[in-house]
């Protein structure tokens, strides 16, 4: 069972954090971005990464052999903070597995190619929290676009309940950052899943290992509405069915479990935050 703590931000701008032994040390954070034909949105993603006040960072970009201007846009940014791979793949989770093999940081998380960090302090807050924990989650805004930043839904991170994923609870994956030891223990994304492998990866991180989970105060990421798991009703249904399969595999859930209903119901209050 994963423990839950609250970690307000008080971090340093340049990657210096206080470890469990009370001594200052540096933590490098790796951000993984996978894309294909993302020319319309990826500038917002890259701008938000390079605008971060936190300095000890790297970006791993795995491009699925884009046929639009995506790769040329990526190449227009400083390459000394990036690793760029461009080749055909079978989808985003295969691409994420490639990215996991390249990153060099002490901690790692995913920033999708149509998402952006909410503000310039996001990575600093993540780093500060990870100095005393294994996994962090945070709050997420769903926006219509990154120009207007019009919020249509708010995901407020909540502490893990006693029954964890069985209750329908889950973190928001774009806000989910883990120490290297967690990533190494969990392993690769399961490419059997088409829209819920991130759910499965978080479930394995939290439910199968005694890692400590903390919540970072404040919004970390702006996620553009209409991603793979939220694009339409069929995508939502598929995500929930794949998530059920993951719970059956790892948690021994029944053919139909409580979370199958509770998971979508938990999200209803994200739409009535006004």
Coordinates of C-alpha atoms in Angstrom, one line a residue:
X1 CA 0.0 0.0 0.0
X2 CA 1.3 3.5 -0.9
X3 CA 1.4 6.1 1.8
X4 CA 0.0 9.6 1.2
X5 CA 1.4 12.9 2.3
X6 CA 0.8 16.6 1.5
X7 CA 3.8 18.6 0.2
X8 CA 3.4 22.3 -0.2
X9 CA 5.9 24.1 -2.5
X10 CA 8.9 25.7 -1.0
X11 CA 11.4 24.6 -3.6
X12 CA 14.5 26.0 -5.2
X13 CA 14.7 27.5 -8.7
X14 CA 17.9 25.8 -9.8
X15 CA 17.4 22.2 -8.9
X16 CA 18.8 22.2 -5.4
X17 CA 16.6 20.1 -3.1
X18 CA 16.9 18.9 0.5
X19 CA 17.1 15.1 0.7
X20 CA 16.0 12.7 3.5
X21 CA 19.3 13.2 5.2
X22 CA 18.8 16.9 5.4
X23 CA 21.6 17.8 3.1
X24 CA 21.2 19.7 -0.1
X25 CA 21.6 17.8 -3.4
X26 CA 20.7 18.2 -7.0
X27 CA 17.8 16.3 -8.7
X28 CA 17.5 16.1 -12.4
X29 CA 14.0 15.8 -13.8
X30 CA 13.4 14.1 -17.1
X31 CA 10.2 15.0 -19.0
X32 CA 9.0 12.6 -21.7
X33 CA 7.0 13.8 -24.7
X34 CA 5.8 11.6 -27.5
X35 CA 4.2 13.0 -30.6
X36 CA 3.1 12.4 -34.2
X37 CA 1.9 15.1 -36.5
X38 CA 1.5 17.5 -33.5
X39 CA 2.6 20.7 -35.3
X40 CA -0.6 22.5 -34.2
X41 CA 0.1 22.1 -30.5
X42 CA 3.7 21.1 -29.7
X43 CA 5.0 24.7 -29.5
X44 CA 2.9 25.3 -26.4
X45 CA 4.3 22.1 -24.9
X46 CA 8.0 23.0 -25.7
X47 CA 7.6 26.6 -24.7
X48 CA 6.2 25.5 -21.3
X49 CA 9.1 23.2 -20.7
X50 CA 11.8 25.7 -21.6
X51 CA 10.1 28.4 -19.5
X52 CA 10.5 26.4 -16.3
X53 CA 12.5 28.1 -13.6
X54 CA 13.8 24.8 -12.6
X55 CA 17.2 24.4 -14.4
X56 CA 18.3 20.8 -13.9
X57 CA 15.9 19.2 -16.5
X58 CA 15.9 17.4 -19.8
X59 CA 13.3 16.7 -22.4
X60 CA 13.1 13.3 -24.2
X61 CA 11.0 13.7 -27.4
X62 CA 10.0 10.6 -29.3
X63 CA 8.4 11.5 -32.6
X64 CA 6.5 8.8 -34.6
X65 CA 7.9 9.8 -38.0
X66 CA 5.7 12.8 -38.4
X67 CA 4.8 13.9 -41.9
X68 CA 3.9 17.5 -41.0
X69 CA 6.1 20.3 -39.5
X70 CA 6.4 18.7 -36.0
X71 CA 10.0 17.6 -36.3
X72 CA 11.3 20.9 -37.7
X73 CA 9.5 22.7 -34.9
X74 CA 11.2 20.5 -32.3
X75 CA 14.6 21.1 -34.0
X76 CA 14.1 24.8 -33.7
X77 CA 14.4 24.6 -29.9
X78 CA 17.7 24.3 -27.9
X79 CA 19.0 20.8 -28.5
X80 CA 21.4 20.7 -25.5
X81 CA 18.4 20.1 -23.2
X82 CA 16.8 17.6 -25.5
X83 CA 17.1 14.1 -26.8
X84 CA 15.1 13.7 -30.0
X85 CA 14.2 10.4 -31.6
X86 CA 12.1 10.2 -34.8
X87 CA 11.1 6.8 -36.2
X88 CA 7.9 4.8 -36.8
X89 CA 6.2 3.1 -33.9
X90 CA 3.0 1.4 -33.1
X91 CA 1.5 4.1 -30.9
X92 CA 2.1 6.4 -27.9
X93 CA 2.9 3.6 -25.4
X94 CA 5.6 2.0 -27.5
X95 CA 7.0 5.6 -28.0
X96 CA 6.9 6.1 -24.2
X97 CA 8.8 2.8 -23.7
X98 CA 11.5 4.1 -26.0
X99 CA 11.6 7.4 -24.1
X100 CA 12.1 5.5 -20.8
X101 CA 15.2 3.9 -22.2
X102 CA 16.8 7.3 -22.9
X103 CA 16.2 9.4 -19.9
X104 CA 19.0 10.2 -17.5
X105 CA 17.2 12.1 -14.7
X106 CA 16.7 11.2 -11.0
X107 CA 12.9 11.5 -11.6
X108 CA 10.6 11.2 -14.6
X109 CA 7.2 12.2 -15.8
X110 CA 5.2 12.6 -19.0
X111 CA 4.1 15.8 -20.8
X112 CA 1.9 15.1 -23.7
X113 CA 2.4 16.9 -27.0
X114 CA -0.9 18.8 -26.7
X115 CA -0.4 19.7 -23.0
X116 CA 1.6 22.3 -21.2
X117 CA 2.9 23.1 -17.7
X118 CA 0.5 25.4 -16.0
X119 CA 3.1 27.9 -14.9
X120 CA 6.9 28.3 -14.7
X121 CA 7.2 26.9 -11.2
X122 CA 5.7 23.4 -11.9
X123 CA 9.0 21.5 -12.1
X124 CA 10.4 23.3 -9.1
X125 CA 7.4 22.3 -7.0
X126 CA 7.6 18.7 -8.3
X127 CA 11.3 18.6 -7.4
X128 CA 10.7 20.0 -4.0
X129 CA 8.1 17.3 -3.2
X130 CA 10.2 14.5 -4.6
X131 CA 13.0 15.4 -2.2
X132 CA 11.0 13.7 0.5
X133 CA 8.8 11.2 -1.3
X134 CA 8.8 8.6 -4.1
X135 CA 5.8 9.7 -6.3
X136 CA 4.0 12.9 -6.7
X137 CA 0.6 13.9 -8.2
X138 CA -1.0 17.3 -8.6
X139 CA -4.0 19.2 -9.9
X140 CA -4.9 19.5 -13.6
X141 CA -6.9 21.9 -15.7
X142 CA -8.6 20.7 -18.8
X143 CA -8.6 23.6 -21.3
X144 CA -10.1 24.1 -24.7
X145 CA -6.8 25.5 -26.1
X146 CA -3.5 26.9 -24.9
X147 CA -4.1 30.4 -26.3
X148 CA -7.3 31.3 -24.4
X149 CA -6.6 28.7 -21.5
X150 CA -10.4 28.5 -21.1
X151 CA -10.9 25.9 -18.4
X152 CA -13.8 23.4 -18.9
X153 CA -12.9 20.9 -16.2
X154 CA -10.7 20.8 -13.1
X155 CA -9.1 17.7 -11.7
X156 CA -8.3 18.2 -8.0
X157 CA -5.8 15.6 -6.8
X158 CA -7.0 13.8 -3.7
X159 CA -5.2 11.5 -1.2
X160 CA -5.3 7.8 -1.9
X161 CA -8.2 6.2 -0.2
X162 CA -7.8 3.0 1.8
X163 CA -9.0 0.9 -1.1
X164 CA -7.0 2.7 -3.6
X165 CA -7.7 2.0 -7.3
X166 CA -10.5 -0.4 -6.3
X167 CA -12.5 2.7 -5.2
X168 CA -12.4 4.3 -8.6
X169 CA -9.6 6.7 -7.5
X170 CA -6.6 7.5 -9.7
X171 CA -4.1 10.3 -10.1
X172 CA -4.0 12.5 -13.2
X173 CA -1.2 11.0 -15.3
X174 CA 0.2 14.3 -16.7
X175 CA 0.9 15.4 -13.1
X176 CA 2.4 12.0 -12.1
X177 CA 6.2 12.1 -11.5
X178 CA 8.3 9.4 -9.9
X179 CA 11.8 8.8 -8.7
X180 CA 14.0 6.6 -10.9
X181 CA 13.7 3.7 -8.5
X182 CA 9.9 3.7 -9.0
X183 CA 10.2 3.7 -12.8
X184 CA 12.7 0.9 -12.6
X185 CA 10.5 -1.2 -10.3
X186 CA 7.4 -0.7 -12.5
X187 CA 9.0 -1.2 -15.9
X188 CA 7.5 -0.5 -19.3
X189 CA 4.1 0.6 -20.3
X190 CA 1.8 -2.3 -21.4
X191 CA 1.3 -1.8 -25.2
X192 CA -1.6 -4.3 -25.0
X193 CA -3.7 -1.3 -23.9
X194 CA -4.5 1.4 -26.4
X195 CA -5.8 4.2 -24.2
X196 CA -5.3 3.1 -20.5
X197 CA -1.7 2.0 -20.3
X198 CA -0.9 5.1 -18.3
X199 CA -3.6 4.1 -15.8
X200 CA -2.1 0.6 -15.6
X201 CA 1.4 2.0 -15.1
X202 CA 0.2 4.2 -12.2
X203 CA -1.8 1.4 -10.7
X204 CA 1.4 -0.8 -10.7
X205 CA 3.4 2.1 -9.2
X206 CA 1.0 2.7 -6.3
X207 CA -0.7 -0.6 -5.6
X208 CA 2.1 -3.2 -6.1
X209 CA 5.0 -1.4 -4.2
X210 CA 5.4 0.3 -0.8
X211 CA 6.3 3.7 -2.3
X212 CA 5.3 7.0 -0.7
X213 CA 2.9 9.2 -2.7
X214 CA 2.6 13.0 -2.1
X215 CA 0.3 15.7 -3.5
X216 CA 1.8 18.9 -4.8
X217 CA -0.2 22.0 -4.0
X218 CA -1.5 24.0 -7.0
X219 CA -2.2 23.2 -10.6
X220 CA 0.7 21.5 -12.5
X221 CA -0.5 21.0 -16.0
X222 CA -3.0 22.3 -18.5
X223 CA -4.3 19.4 -20.6
X224 CA -6.1 20.1 -23.8
X225 CA -9.5 18.4 -24.0
X226 CA -9.9 15.7 -26.6
X227 CA -7.0 13.4 -25.9
X228 CA -7.0 9.7 -26.7
X229 CA -9.0 8.7 -23.5
X230 CA -11.4 11.7 -23.6
X231 CA -12.0 12.3 -27.3
X232 CA -15.5 10.9 -27.4
X233 CA -17.9 8.5 -25.6
X234 CA -16.3 5.4 -27.2
X235 CA -12.8 6.4 -26.1
X236 CA -14.1 6.8 -22.6
X237 CA -15.8 3.4 -22.6
X238 CA -12.7 1.8 -24.0
X239 CA -10.6 3.5 -21.3
X240 CA -12.8 2.2 -18.5
X241 CA -12.9 -1.3 -19.9
X242 CA -9.1 -1.4 -20.3
X243 CA -8.8 0.0 -16.7
X244 CA -11.0 -2.8 -15.5
X245 CA -8.8 -5.4 -17.2
X246 CA -5.8 -3.9 -15.4
X247 CA -7.5 -4.1 -12.0
X248 CA -8.5 -7.7 -12.8
X249 CA -4.9 -8.5 -13.7
X250 CA -3.2 -6.9 -10.7
X251 CA -5.8 -6.5 -8.0
X252 CA -7.9 -9.6 -8.6
X253 CA -11.1 -7.6 -9.4
X254 CA -14.2 -9.4 -10.5
X255 CA -15.6 -9.4 -14.1
X256 CA -17.5 -6.2 -13.0
X257 CA -16.2 -4.3 -10.0
X258 CA -17.1 -1.2 -8.0
X259 CA -14.5 1.0 -9.7
X260 CA -16.1 0.4 -13.1
X261 CA -19.0 2.6 -11.9
X262 CA -17.2 4.7 -9.3
X263 CA -14.3 5.8 -11.6
X264 CA -16.4 7.8 -14.1
X265 CA -18.7 9.0 -11.3
X266 CA -15.7 10.5 -9.4
X267 CA -15.1 12.8 -12.3
X268 CA -18.5 14.4 -12.4
X269 CA -17.6 17.1 -9.9
X270 CA -14.7 18.1 -12.2
X271 CA -17.4 19.6 -14.5
X272 CA -19.3 21.5 -11.8
X273 CA -16.4 23.3 -10.2
X274 CA -17.9 26.7 -11.1

